[in-house]
Amino acid sequence: MSNERQFITRAAPVRQTNTGSKVGVAVRELPFVQHAILAGWGFIHGQRVRKACAEDMPLKVRCMVLQAVDGARIALVTVDLHGGSRYLTETVAAFDEVARLGISVDRLFLFGTHNHSGPGGLYGSVYDTLTASTAVLGAVPLMPDGKLALNTGLATRIAELIRDCIVEAGTQRLVDAKLGFACGHLPDTENRSSAAFLNNFENADDARRSMARHLGVAVDSLPEDAVRMAVDPRVWTLAAVTAGGEVIGTFSTVNCHNTVLSRDHDVQSPDFFGHAADRLERAGNGVCLIAAGSIGDTDPLLKGDLDERRAERAAARDGKARLDQNLKLICAHADAVANAVTSVLATARSNASPLAALEVRYSEEPIAGQRIDDYVMPLKPCFGESTLAGSELGRGPPLFVEGIRSVFDDGDPHSPKHMADSAIAAVLLGAANDRLQRLHTFMPLRLATLRTEANEMTRIVSLPGECTTWLSARLERAVKGSASRVLVTSVTGDYLGYLTTAREYAVQNYEGSSTIWGRHTGRWLQRRLEEMAFTGAAPRLRPTAEFFTDVEDEWETAFNSAKDRGVWRRRDDHAHQVPTGSVDVREIGQYCDGRPGNAEPNPTQRCEAAK
């Protein structure tokens, strides 16, 4: 294994002569990888995948290409993975087929759904090795002699599928269309870090007033437990429709962790975002994209008393929980999301208007040592020990203590992040933070501004980490200007842990410890996005993207060997077949390729049976 400096050459976009307000959509299935380790559950608790979660519910990539009247385009792409990795984004943008559509890396919005039950090894960064488990079978994660690597074979195949999806959406499926917007509401979510949320305000009354002002409602209309729940229930939906009003596809943001399925089930699943998208598509709404909004501190809950909901969620996450119970929870939350979108589709269709203009701003400016007001960003990023301890979504082993505060000086921008007490934690954090210095030097930020002929302006902000509810609210206000709405999305274009406010950071354990650029990260994001929204022209893109990544040659060797020996399997025209038998993860696994027009079994068979 070697730690290499890699460059990906960015393809130059081709100016489009095709004009008019148009939209195209497409969908592909992702590979099913046997014996992969699940991304997002940590290096100890990530289980090796042995089967699909309901064989008729594969992971998918969904794409919506938007074209304005003057031919300017962007690609909105959701992928049922833990995050939209920078490595995948840059690899897709480097394809000439994508560049010929006028889509460069700044115009490619790769949204991860933050699904924790898909394969890891796709980031090409240390965060994947720390929390999304790319260890080769039998290796000890993060130890100096452990075999940790970017799974280049799998990453390349997924990048090719994303490319094919974009090309299909941007060519044969691109049709005249209008865009409409509406806002639904998702019930039954909870802020899992509400004490930190409340630390943003002077008191609970101030919190209620601020929440009401942000959501655009009267204080008296907030539920009694609004401050205790501390969530953003809005589900913004963009609907693309034909001149006749037929829905081509939808793009929605959901402010909730896409994590219902327990970490202890060794299945590959798109969780409830994927099930919700499938429900919407079966209802005749074209291709339906669901992206992660402000998810950093928000979890799903079921109906009922708050304490009962928490107990049921905890039981579902217990290792002894039955898979069918988790599937019931997935179905319930998928129904809630689908209902939130469906309830406002008529409104979105009625206000639809051609896309008159489309502007994009992109930032890849360095962070280290940058000054914001009276604050200076740290010179190096780092994790704290609580990152290893695990969050409320999934606790780590007891040797990693969560809740211990700082060994940094008060003036240090990483304070009060806590470093390692135990020898094991010191080894793991030392290895991680050593690699982190080279791997993450900036945060890729994207800001798209859509203007319709009805003079409606919408902004889409993409962030490369898990943004908390109140930081999302601040960023929304910072860039709104005269826009009618701002959609803030998380885990897009890269995965850099958590993004939080300074006052939240001061009392958070897991989220703050996983905010690798320290307590001023929120301020830096706000200033940078304000500059992108209101000053200057779009900067010139650099000709290459640079990576320092762990590369294991045997990944690629095994991938090619498996492909030559026919390990890759394809879906036939009538049924989804997952071949039996174990395949070593280094052989990439078995692949089921989805193509538009295939006859598919009912994706709710397993869920309905579990009810």
Coordinates of C-alpha atoms in Angstrom, one line a residue:
M1 CA 0.0 0.0 0.0
S2 CA 1.3 3.5 -0.8
N3 CA 0.2 7.0 0.1
E4 CA 0.2 8.7 -3.3
R5 CA -0.3 12.1 -4.7
Q6 CA -2.8 11.8 -7.5
F7 CA -4.2 14.3 -10.0
I8 CA -7.5 14.0 -11.9
T9 CA -7.5 16.2 -15.0
R10 CA -10.8 18.2 -15.3
A11 CA -12.4 18.1 -18.7
A12 CA -13.3 21.5 -20.3
P13 CA -17.1 22.0 -20.6
V14 CA -18.5 22.5 -24.1
R15 CA -20.7 25.6 -24.6
Q16 CA -24.2 24.5 -25.5
T17 CA -26.0 25.6 -28.6
N18 CA -29.2 23.8 -27.6
T19 CA -31.4 26.4 -25.9
G20 CA -34.7 26.5 -24.2
S21 CA -35.9 25.6 -20.7
K22 CA -35.4 21.8 -20.5
V23 CA -35.2 19.0 -18.0
G24 CA -34.0 15.4 -18.4
V25 CA -34.0 12.6 -15.8
A26 CA -32.5 9.1 -15.6
V27 CA -31.8 6.4 -13.0
R28 CA -29.3 3.5 -12.7
E29 CA -28.8 0.7 -10.1
L30 CA -25.5 0.6 -8.1
P31 CA -23.5 -2.5 -7.7
F32 CA -24.4 -5.0 -5.0
V33 CA -21.1 -5.8 -3.2
Q34 CA -21.0 -8.9 -1.1
H35 CA -18.8 -8.9 1.9
A36 CA -18.2 -5.1 1.7
I37 CA -18.2 -3.3 5.1
L38 CA -21.1 -0.9 5.5
A39 CA -20.2 2.8 5.2
G40 CA -21.0 5.1 8.1
W41 CA -21.2 2.8 11.1
G42 CA -17.6 2.9 12.1
F43 CA -14.6 0.6 11.7
I44 CA -15.8 -1.8 14.5
H45 CA -19.5 -1.8 14.0
G46 CA -19.7 -1.7 10.3
Q47 CA -21.0 -5.2 9.3
R48 CA -20.0 -7.1 6.2
V49 CA -22.8 -7.1 3.7
R50 CA -24.0 -10.6 2.9
K51 CA -27.3 -10.0 1.2
A52 CA -29.6 -7.3 -0.2
C53 CA -32.3 -5.7 2.0
A54 CA -35.3 -6.9 0.0
E55 CA -33.8 -8.2 -3.3
D56 CA -36.0 -5.8 -5.2
M57 CA -34.7 -2.7 -3.5
P58 CA -31.2 -2.0 -4.8
L59 CA -29.1 1.2 -4.2
K60 CA -29.6 3.7 -7.0
V61 CA -28.2 6.8 -8.6
R62 CA -30.8 9.3 -9.9
C63 CA -30.1 12.3 -12.0
M64 CA -31.9 15.5 -13.1
V65 CA -30.3 17.7 -15.7
L66 CA -31.6 21.3 -15.7
Q67 CA -31.1 23.6 -18.7
A68 CA -32.0 27.3 -18.7
V69 CA -33.2 29.2 -21.7
D70 CA -29.7 30.2 -22.7
G71 CA -28.4 26.6 -22.6
A72 CA -26.7 26.8 -19.2
R73 CA -26.9 23.5 -17.4
I74 CA -26.4 21.8 -14.1
A75 CA -26.7 18.1 -13.0
L76 CA -28.4 17.3 -9.8
V77 CA -27.4 13.7 -8.8
T78 CA -28.5 11.7 -5.8
V79 CA -26.7 8.5 -4.9
D80 CA -27.7 6.0 -2.2
L81 CA -24.3 6.3 -0.4
H82 CA -23.0 7.7 2.8
G83 CA -21.8 10.9 1.1
G84 CA -21.2 12.3 -2.4
S85 CA -17.5 11.9 -2.4
R86 CA -15.1 14.4 -4.0
Y87 CA -13.3 11.5 -5.7
L88 CA -16.5 10.3 -7.4
T89 CA -17.4 13.9 -8.3
E90 CA -14.1 14.7 -9.9
T91 CA -13.9 11.3 -11.7
V92 CA -17.4 11.9 -13.2
A93 CA -16.6 15.5 -14.2
A94 CA -13.4 14.2 -15.9
F95 CA -15.4 12.2 -18.5
D96 CA -15.5 13.9 -21.9
E97 CA -19.1 12.7 -22.3
V98 CA -20.1 14.8 -19.3
A99 CA -18.1 17.8 -20.3
R100 CA -19.7 17.8 -23.8
L101 CA -23.0 18.4 -22.1
G102 CA -21.7 21.6 -20.6
I103 CA -21.4 20.1 -17.2
S104 CA -18.1 20.8 -15.4
V105 CA -17.1 20.0 -11.9
D106 CA -18.7 23.1 -10.5
R107 CA -22.0 22.3 -12.2
L108 CA -22.1 18.7 -10.9
F109 CA -24.0 18.4 -7.6
L110 CA -23.4 14.9 -6.3
F111 CA -25.7 14.5 -3.3
G112 CA -25.2 11.6 -1.0
T113 CA -28.4 10.4 0.7
H114 CA -26.3 9.7 3.8
N115 CA -27.3 6.0 3.7
H116 CA -25.3 4.0 6.2
S117 CA -26.0 0.6 4.6
G118 CA -24.1 0.9 1.4
P119 CA -20.4 0.0 0.6
G120 CA -17.5 2.1 1.8
G121 CA -14.1 2.7 0.1
L122 CA -15.4 5.4 -2.2
Y123 CA -14.0 8.7 -0.7
G124 CA -10.3 8.4 -1.3
S125 CA -9.9 10.1 2.1
V126 CA -9.1 9.4 5.7
Y127 CA -12.6 10.0 6.8
D128 CA -13.7 6.9 5.0
T129 CA -11.0 4.9 6.7
L130 CA -12.0 6.2 10.1
T131 CA -15.8 6.1 10.0
A132 CA -16.8 4.3 6.8
S133 CA -14.7 1.3 7.0
T134 CA -12.6 0.5 3.9
A135 CA -10.6 -2.2 5.6
V136 CA -9.8 -5.3 3.5
L137 CA -11.2 -8.4 5.1
G138 CA -9.0 -9.6 8.0
A139 CA -7.1 -6.3 8.3
V140 CA -7.2 -4.2 11.5
P141 CA -8.6 -0.8 10.6
L142 CA -6.3 2.2 10.9
M143 CA -3.4 0.3 12.3
P144 CA -0.1 1.1 10.6
D145 CA 0.1 -2.3 8.8
G146 CA -3.6 -2.4 8.1
K147 CA -4.7 -2.6 4.4
L148 CA -6.8 0.5 4.0
A149 CA -7.5 1.8 0.5
L150 CA -9.7 3.5 -1.9
N151 CA -11.6 0.9 -3.7
T152 CA -10.7 2.2 -7.2
G153 CA -12.5 -0.6 -9.1
L154 CA -15.8 0.0 -7.4
A155 CA -15.4 3.7 -7.4
T156 CA -14.7 3.7 -11.2
R157 CA -17.7 1.5 -11.9
I158 CA -20.0 3.7 -9.9
A159 CA -18.5 6.8 -11.6
E160 CA -19.3 5.2 -14.9
L161 CA -22.9 4.6 -13.9
I162 CA -23.3 8.2 -12.7
R163 CA -21.8 9.3 -16.1
D164 CA -24.2 7.2 -18.0
C165 CA -27.1 8.5 -15.9
I166 CA -26.1 12.1 -16.6
V167 CA -25.6 11.5 -20.3
E168 CA -29.0 9.8 -20.7
A169 CA -30.7 12.7 -18.8
G170 CA -28.8 15.3 -20.8
T171 CA -29.5 13.8 -24.2
Q172 CA -32.3 11.5 -25.2
R173 CA -34.4 12.3 -22.1
L174 CA -33.9 16.1 -22.2
V175 CA -37.3 17.6 -23.0
D176 CA -39.0 21.1 -22.8
A177 CA -40.0 21.6 -19.2
K178 CA -40.9 24.1 -16.5
L179 CA -40.0 24.2 -12.9
G180 CA -42.3 24.7 -9.9
F181 CA -41.5 24.8 -6.2
A182 CA -43.5 24.1 -3.0
C183 CA -42.8 23.2 0.6
G184 CA -44.2 20.3 2.5
H185 CA -43.6 19.3 6.1
L186 CA -42.2 16.1 7.6
P187 CA -43.5 15.1 11.1
D188 CA -41.8 12.9 13.6
T189 CA -38.2 14.0 13.6
E190 CA -36.1 14.9 16.7
N191 CA -32.9 16.9 17.4
R192 CA -30.6 14.4 19.0
S193 CA -28.3 17.2 20.2
S194 CA -31.0 19.6 21.5
A195 CA -28.8 20.9 24.4
A196 CA -26.3 22.1 21.9
F197 CA -29.0 23.6 19.7
L198 CA -30.4 25.6 22.6
N199 CA -26.9 26.9 23.4
N200 CA -27.3 29.1 20.2
F201 CA -29.8 31.2 22.1
E202 CA -30.0 33.2 25.4
N203 CA -33.0 31.1 26.6
A204 CA -35.9 28.9 25.5
D205 CA -38.1 31.9 24.6
D206 CA -35.4 33.3 22.4
A207 CA -35.1 29.9 20.8
R208 CA -38.9 29.8 20.1
R209 CA -38.9 33.3 18.5
S210 CA -35.8 32.5 16.4
M211 CA -37.3 29.2 15.2
A212 CA -40.6 30.8 14.3
R213 CA -38.9 33.6 12.4
H214 CA -36.8 31.2 10.5
L215 CA -39.7 29.0 9.5
G216 CA -41.9 32.0 8.7
V217 CA -44.6 31.2 11.1
A218 CA -46.2 32.8 14.2
V219 CA -44.6 31.9 17.5
D220 CA -48.0 30.7 18.8
S221 CA -48.3 28.3 16.0
L222 CA -45.2 26.3 17.0
P223 CA -45.9 23.0 18.8
E224 CA -45.4 23.1 22.5
D225 CA -42.4 20.7 22.2
A226 CA -40.9 22.7 19.3
V227 CA -37.8 23.8 21.3
R228 CA -37.3 20.3 22.7
M229 CA -37.6 18.8 19.2
A230 CA -35.6 21.6 17.6
V231 CA -35.9 20.5 14.0
D232 CA -36.6 22.0 10.6
P233 CA -39.6 20.1 9.3
R234 CA -39.6 21.7 5.8
V235 CA -39.4 19.4 2.8
W236 CA -38.6 21.7 -0.2
T237 CA -39.6 20.2 -3.5
L238 CA -38.7 21.2 -7.1
A239 CA -41.1 19.7 -9.6
A240 CA -40.2 19.5 -13.3
V241 CA -43.3 19.4 -15.5
T242 CA -44.1 19.4 -19.2
A243 CA -46.2 22.1 -20.9
G244 CA -49.2 19.8 -20.3
G245 CA -48.5 19.5 -16.6
E246 CA -47.1 16.0 -16.5
V247 CA -44.4 15.5 -13.8
I248 CA -41.1 14.5 -15.3
G249 CA -39.3 14.3 -12.0
T250 CA -38.8 15.9 -8.6
F251 CA -36.0 17.0 -6.4
S252 CA -36.6 17.3 -2.6
T253 CA -34.5 18.0 0.5
V254 CA -35.2 16.2 3.8
N255 CA -33.8 17.5 7.0
C256 CA -33.3 14.2 8.8
H257 CA -30.7 11.4 9.0
N258 CA -31.4 8.7 6.5
T259 CA -30.6 6.0 9.2
V260 CA -33.4 3.8 10.3
L261 CA -31.9 0.5 9.5
S262 CA -29.8 -0.8 12.4
R263 CA -26.0 -1.0 12.1
D264 CA -26.2 -4.7 13.2
H265 CA -28.1 -5.9 10.1
D266 CA -25.6 -7.1 7.5
V267 CA -27.7 -5.9 4.5
Q268 CA -27.3 -3.4 1.8
S269 CA -30.2 -1.0 1.7
P270 CA -31.0 2.6 0.6
D271 CA -32.9 3.1 3.9
F272 CA -36.0 5.2 4.0
F273 CA -34.9 7.9 1.5
G274 CA -34.6 5.2 -1.2
H275 CA -37.9 3.6 -0.3
A276 CA -39.6 7.1 -0.3
A277 CA -38.2 7.9 -3.8
D278 CA -39.4 4.5 -5.0
R279 CA -42.9 5.1 -3.7
L280 CA -43.0 8.5 -5.5
E281 CA -41.8 7.0 -8.7
R282 CA -44.4 4.1 -8.6
A283 CA -47.1 6.8 -8.2
G284 CA -46.2 8.2 -11.7
N285 CA -43.9 11.1 -10.7
G286 CA -41.1 10.3 -13.1
V287 CA -37.6 10.1 -11.4
C288 CA -37.6 11.4 -7.8
L289 CA -34.5 12.6 -6.2
I290 CA -34.2 13.0 -2.4
A291 CA -31.2 14.8 -1.0
A292 CA -30.0 15.2 2.6
G293 CA -30.7 18.7 4.0
S294 CA -29.7 19.8 7.5
I295 CA -29.1 16.3 8.9
G296 CA -26.3 16.9 11.3
D297 CA -28.4 16.7 14.5
T298 CA -31.7 15.4 13.4
D299 CA -33.0 11.8 13.6
P300 CA -36.3 10.1 12.6
L301 CA -39.0 9.1 15.1
L302 CA -42.3 7.3 14.9
K303 CA -45.7 8.4 16.0
G304 CA -46.7 8.4 19.7
D305 CA -45.4 9.9 22.9
L306 CA -41.9 11.3 22.7
D307 CA -40.5 8.9 25.3
E308 CA -42.1 6.0 23.5
R309 CA -40.7 7.1 20.2
R310 CA -37.2 7.3 21.7
A311 CA -37.6 3.8 23.2
E312 CA -38.8 2.3 20.0
R313 CA -35.9 3.9 18.0
A314 CA -33.4 2.7 20.5
A315 CA -34.9 -0.8 20.4
A316 CA -34.7 -0.8 16.6
R317 CA -31.0 0.1 16.7
D318 CA -30.3 -2.7 19.2
G319 CA -28.2 -5.5 17.8
K320 CA -31.0 -8.0 18.8
A321 CA -33.6 -6.1 16.8
R322 CA -35.3 -8.1 14.1
L323 CA -34.8 -7.0 10.5
D324 CA -38.5 -7.0 9.9
Q325 CA -39.0 -4.4 12.7
N326 CA -36.4 -2.2 11.0
L327 CA -38.2 -2.6 7.7
K328 CA -41.5 -1.5 9.3
L329 CA -39.7 1.7 10.5
I330 CA -38.2 2.2 7.1
C331 CA -41.7 1.9 5.5
A332 CA -43.3 4.3 8.0
H333 CA -40.7 7.0 7.5
A334 CA -40.7 6.4 3.7
D335 CA -44.5 6.9 3.7
A336 CA -44.1 10.1 5.7
V337 CA -41.5 11.6 3.3
A338 CA -43.5 10.5 0.2
N339 CA -46.6 12.1 1.7
A340 CA -44.8 15.3 2.4
V341 CA -43.7 15.6 -1.3
T342 CA -47.0 14.4 -2.7
S343 CA -49.0 16.8 -0.6
V344 CA -47.4 19.8 -2.4
L345 CA -47.0 18.5 -5.9
A346 CA -50.2 20.1 -7.1
T347 CA -48.9 23.5 -5.8
A348 CA -45.6 23.1 -7.5
R349 CA -47.2 22.1 -10.8
S350 CA -49.5 25.1 -10.7
N351 CA -46.7 27.7 -10.3
A352 CA -44.3 26.1 -12.7
S353 CA -42.5 28.4 -15.1
P354 CA -39.6 28.0 -17.6
L355 CA -36.1 28.3 -16.2
A356 CA -34.9 31.7 -17.5
A357 CA -31.4 31.8 -16.0
L358 CA -29.0 29.6 -14.2
E359 CA -25.8 30.7 -12.4
V360 CA -23.3 28.7 -10.5
R361 CA -20.6 29.7 -8.0
Y362 CA -17.9 27.2 -6.9
S363 CA -15.3 27.5 -4.2
E364 CA -12.2 25.5 -3.5
E365 CA -10.3 28.1 -1.5
P366 CA -8.0 26.9 1.3
I367 CA -9.2 27.0 4.9
A368 CA -6.0 26.7 7.0
G369 CA -5.0 29.9 8.7
Q370 CA -7.7 32.0 7.1
R371 CA -9.0 35.0 9.1
I372 CA -12.7 35.6 9.7
D373 CA -13.5 38.8 11.6
D374 CA -11.4 38.5 14.7
Y375 CA -11.0 34.7 14.4
V376 CA -8.3 32.6 12.7
M377 CA -9.0 29.1 11.3
P378 CA -6.6 26.4 12.6
L379 CA -3.6 25.5 10.6
K380 CA -4.4 21.8 10.6
P381 CA -7.7 19.9 10.7
C382 CA -8.1 17.2 13.3
F383 CA -10.6 14.8 14.9
G384 CA -11.3 14.5 18.6
E385 CA -11.7 11.4 20.7
S386 CA -15.4 11.6 20.7
T387 CA -15.4 10.9 17.0
L388 CA -14.2 7.4 17.9
A389 CA -16.8 7.1 20.6
G390 CA -19.7 7.1 18.2
S391 CA -22.8 9.3 18.2
E392 CA -26.4 8.7 19.5
L393 CA -27.0 6.9 16.2
G394 CA -24.5 4.2 17.1
R395 CA -22.2 4.0 20.1
G396 CA -18.6 3.0 19.8
P397 CA -16.7 0.6 22.1
P398 CA -16.4 1.6 25.8
L399 CA -12.7 2.3 25.6
F400 CA -13.5 5.6 23.7
V401 CA -15.0 7.9 26.3
E402 CA -17.5 10.4 25.0
G403 CA -18.1 13.6 26.9
I404 CA -14.6 14.5 28.0
R405 CA -13.8 18.1 26.9
S406 CA -10.6 19.9 26.0
V407 CA -6.9 19.6 26.3
F408 CA -6.4 22.5 23.8
D409 CA -5.8 26.0 25.1
D410 CA -8.9 28.2 25.3
G411 CA -7.6 30.4 22.4
D412 CA -7.0 27.4 20.1
P413 CA -9.6 27.2 17.3
H414 CA -10.0 23.5 18.0
S415 CA -10.8 24.1 21.7
P416 CA -12.7 22.4 23.4
K417 CA -12.1 19.4 21.2
H418 CA -10.5 16.5 23.2
M419 CA -7.6 14.4 22.0
A420 CA -6.8 10.9 23.0
D421 CA -6.5 9.6 26.6
S422 CA -6.2 5.9 25.9
A423 CA -3.3 4.3 24.0
I424 CA -5.6 2.7 21.4
A425 CA -7.4 6.0 20.8
A426 CA -4.0 7.8 20.5
V427 CA -2.9 5.3 17.8
L428 CA -6.1 5.6 15.8
L429 CA -6.4 9.4 16.1
G430 CA -2.7 9.8 15.4
A431 CA -2.9 7.8 12.2
A432 CA -6.1 9.6 11.2
N433 CA -5.0 13.1 11.9
D434 CA -1.6 12.5 10.3
R435 CA -3.3 11.6 7.0
L436 CA -5.9 14.3 7.4
Q437 CA -3.3 17.1 7.1
R438 CA -2.7 16.2 3.5
L439 CA -6.1 14.9 2.4
H440 CA -8.4 17.8 3.3
T441 CA -7.1 21.3 2.7
F442 CA -10.4 23.0 1.5
M443 CA -14.1 22.5 1.5
P444 CA -15.7 22.3 -2.0
L445 CA -18.8 24.6 -1.9
R446 CA -21.4 25.0 -4.7
L447 CA -24.1 27.6 -5.0
A448 CA -26.6 27.4 -7.8
T449 CA -29.1 30.3 -8.5
L450 CA -32.2 29.4 -10.5
R451 CA -34.4 32.1 -11.9
T452 CA -37.7 31.3 -13.6
E453 CA -39.6 33.5 -16.1
A454 CA -42.1 34.1 -13.3
N455 CA -39.3 36.0 -11.5
E456 CA -38.9 33.3 -8.8
M457 CA -35.4 32.9 -7.6
T458 CA -34.2 29.7 -5.8
R459 CA -30.8 29.0 -4.5
I460 CA -29.3 25.6 -3.8
V461 CA -26.3 25.4 -1.4
S462 CA -24.2 22.3 -1.3
L463 CA -22.0 21.6 1.8
P464 CA -19.5 18.8 2.1
G465 CA -20.5 17.6 5.5
E466 CA -23.3 17.0 7.9
C467 CA -24.8 20.5 8.7
T468 CA -26.7 21.1 11.9
T469 CA -30.2 22.6 11.9
W470 CA -29.2 26.0 13.2
L471 CA -26.1 26.4 11.1
S472 CA -28.2 25.6 8.1
A473 CA -30.7 28.3 9.2
R474 CA -27.8 30.9 9.4
L475 CA -26.4 29.9 6.0
E476 CA -29.9 30.1 4.5
R477 CA -30.3 33.7 5.8
A478 CA -26.8 34.6 4.7
V479 CA -27.3 33.9 1.0
K480 CA -31.0 34.4 0.6
G481 CA -31.0 38.0 -0.5
S482 CA -34.0 38.4 -2.9
A483 CA -34.4 34.7 -3.4
S484 CA -37.8 33.1 -2.7
R485 CA -36.2 30.1 -1.0
V486 CA -32.8 28.5 -0.2
L487 CA -32.2 24.8 -0.2
V488 CA -29.2 23.8 2.0
T489 CA -27.9 20.3 1.4
S490 CA -25.4 18.2 3.3
V491 CA -22.8 15.6 2.3
T492 CA -22.5 16.9 -1.3
G493 CA -19.4 16.9 -3.4
D494 CA -17.2 15.5 -0.5
Y495 CA -17.5 14.2 3.0
L496 CA -15.7 16.2 5.8
G497 CA -17.5 15.1 8.9
Y498 CA -19.8 17.6 10.7
L499 CA -20.5 21.3 10.3
T500 CA -21.7 23.2 13.3
T501 CA -22.0 26.6 14.9
A502 CA -19.4 28.0 17.4
R503 CA -21.9 27.9 20.4
E504 CA -23.0 24.4 19.5
Y505 CA -19.4 23.3 19.1
A506 CA -18.7 24.5 22.7
V507 CA -20.9 21.9 24.2
Q508 CA -21.2 19.1 21.6
N509 CA -19.3 15.9 22.0
Y510 CA -19.6 13.7 18.8
E511 CA -20.6 16.4 16.4
G512 CA -18.1 19.0 17.6
S513 CA -15.4 16.4 17.8
S514 CA -16.1 15.5 14.2
T515 CA -16.0 19.1 13.0
I516 CA -12.4 18.8 11.7
W517 CA -11.8 22.6 11.1
G518 CA -12.8 23.6 14.6
R519 CA -15.3 26.0 16.3
H520 CA -15.1 28.8 13.7
T521 CA -16.2 26.5 10.8
G522 CA -19.7 27.9 10.7
R523 CA -18.4 31.5 10.5
W524 CA -16.0 30.6 7.7
L525 CA -18.8 28.9 5.7
Q526 CA -21.1 31.9 6.2
R527 CA -18.5 34.4 5.0
R528 CA -17.4 32.3 2.1
L529 CA -21.0 31.7 0.9
E530 CA -21.9 35.4 1.3
E531 CA -18.9 36.2 -1.0
M532 CA -20.1 33.6 -3.5
A533 CA -23.7 34.8 -3.5
F534 CA -23.2 38.6 -3.7
T535 CA -19.7 39.5 -5.0
G536 CA -17.6 39.0 -8.1
A537 CA -17.7 36.6 -11.0
A538 CA -17.3 32.9 -10.9
P539 CA -13.6 32.0 -10.5
R540 CA -11.8 30.0 -13.1
L541 CA -11.6 26.3 -12.4
R542 CA -8.2 24.8 -11.7
P543 CA -7.2 22.4 -14.5
T544 CA -6.7 19.4 -12.1
A545 CA -8.0 18.1 -8.8
E546 CA -5.3 16.9 -6.4
F547 CA -5.6 14.0 -4.0
F548 CA -3.4 12.4 -1.4
T549 CA -5.0 9.0 -0.9
D550 CA -4.2 5.5 0.3
V551 CA -4.0 3.3 -2.8
E552 CA -3.9 -0.4 -2.7
D553 CA -2.9 -1.9 -6.0
E554 CA -4.5 -5.2 -5.3
W555 CA -7.9 -3.6 -5.3
E556 CA -7.6 -2.8 -9.0
T557 CA -5.9 -6.2 -9.8
A558 CA -8.7 -8.1 -8.0
F559 CA -11.4 -6.0 -9.7
N560 CA -10.0 -6.8 -13.2
S561 CA -9.6 -10.4 -12.3
A562 CA -13.1 -10.7 -11.0
K563 CA -14.5 -9.0 -14.1
D564 CA -12.5 -11.3 -16.4
R565 CA -13.8 -14.4 -14.5
G566 CA -17.4 -13.2 -14.9
V567 CA -18.0 -12.4 -11.3
W568 CA -20.0 -9.3 -12.4
R569 CA -23.6 -10.4 -13.1
R570 CA -26.3 -8.5 -14.8
R571 CA -30.0 -8.2 -14.1
D572 CA -32.1 -10.0 -16.7
D573 CA -35.0 -8.4 -18.4
H574 CA -37.7 -9.8 -16.0
A575 CA -36.3 -10.4 -12.5
H576 CA -33.7 -9.2 -10.1
Q577 CA -31.3 -12.1 -9.3
V578 CA -28.7 -11.9 -6.6
P579 CA -26.5 -14.9 -7.2
T580 CA -25.7 -17.0 -4.1
G581 CA -22.2 -17.7 -2.7
S582 CA -19.6 -15.6 -1.1
V583 CA -17.2 -13.3 -3.0
D584 CA -14.2 -11.7 -1.3
V585 CA -14.6 -8.0 -1.1
R586 CA -11.4 -7.5 -3.0
E587 CA -13.1 -9.1 -5.9
I588 CA -15.6 -6.2 -5.7
G589 CA -18.6 -8.5 -5.4
Q590 CA -21.6 -9.2 -7.7
Y591 CA -23.2 -6.5 -9.7
C592 CA -26.8 -6.1 -10.8
D593 CA -27.1 -3.5 -13.6
G594 CA -30.4 -1.6 -13.8
R595 CA -31.6 -0.3 -17.1
P596 CA -34.7 1.9 -17.8
G597 CA -37.6 -0.2 -18.9
N598 CA -36.8 -3.4 -17.0
A599 CA -39.8 -5.1 -15.5
E600 CA -39.3 -5.0 -11.7
P601 CA -41.0 -6.8 -8.8
N602 CA -43.0 -4.7 -6.4
P603 CA -40.3 -2.9 -4.2
T604 CA -42.6 -3.0 -1.2
Q605 CA -43.0 -6.8 -1.1
R606 CA -40.6 -7.2 1.9
C607 CA -42.0 -4.2 3.6
E608 CA -45.6 -5.1 3.2
A609 CA -44.9 -8.6 4.5
A610 CA -43.3 -7.1 7.6
K611 CA -46.3 -4.9 8.5

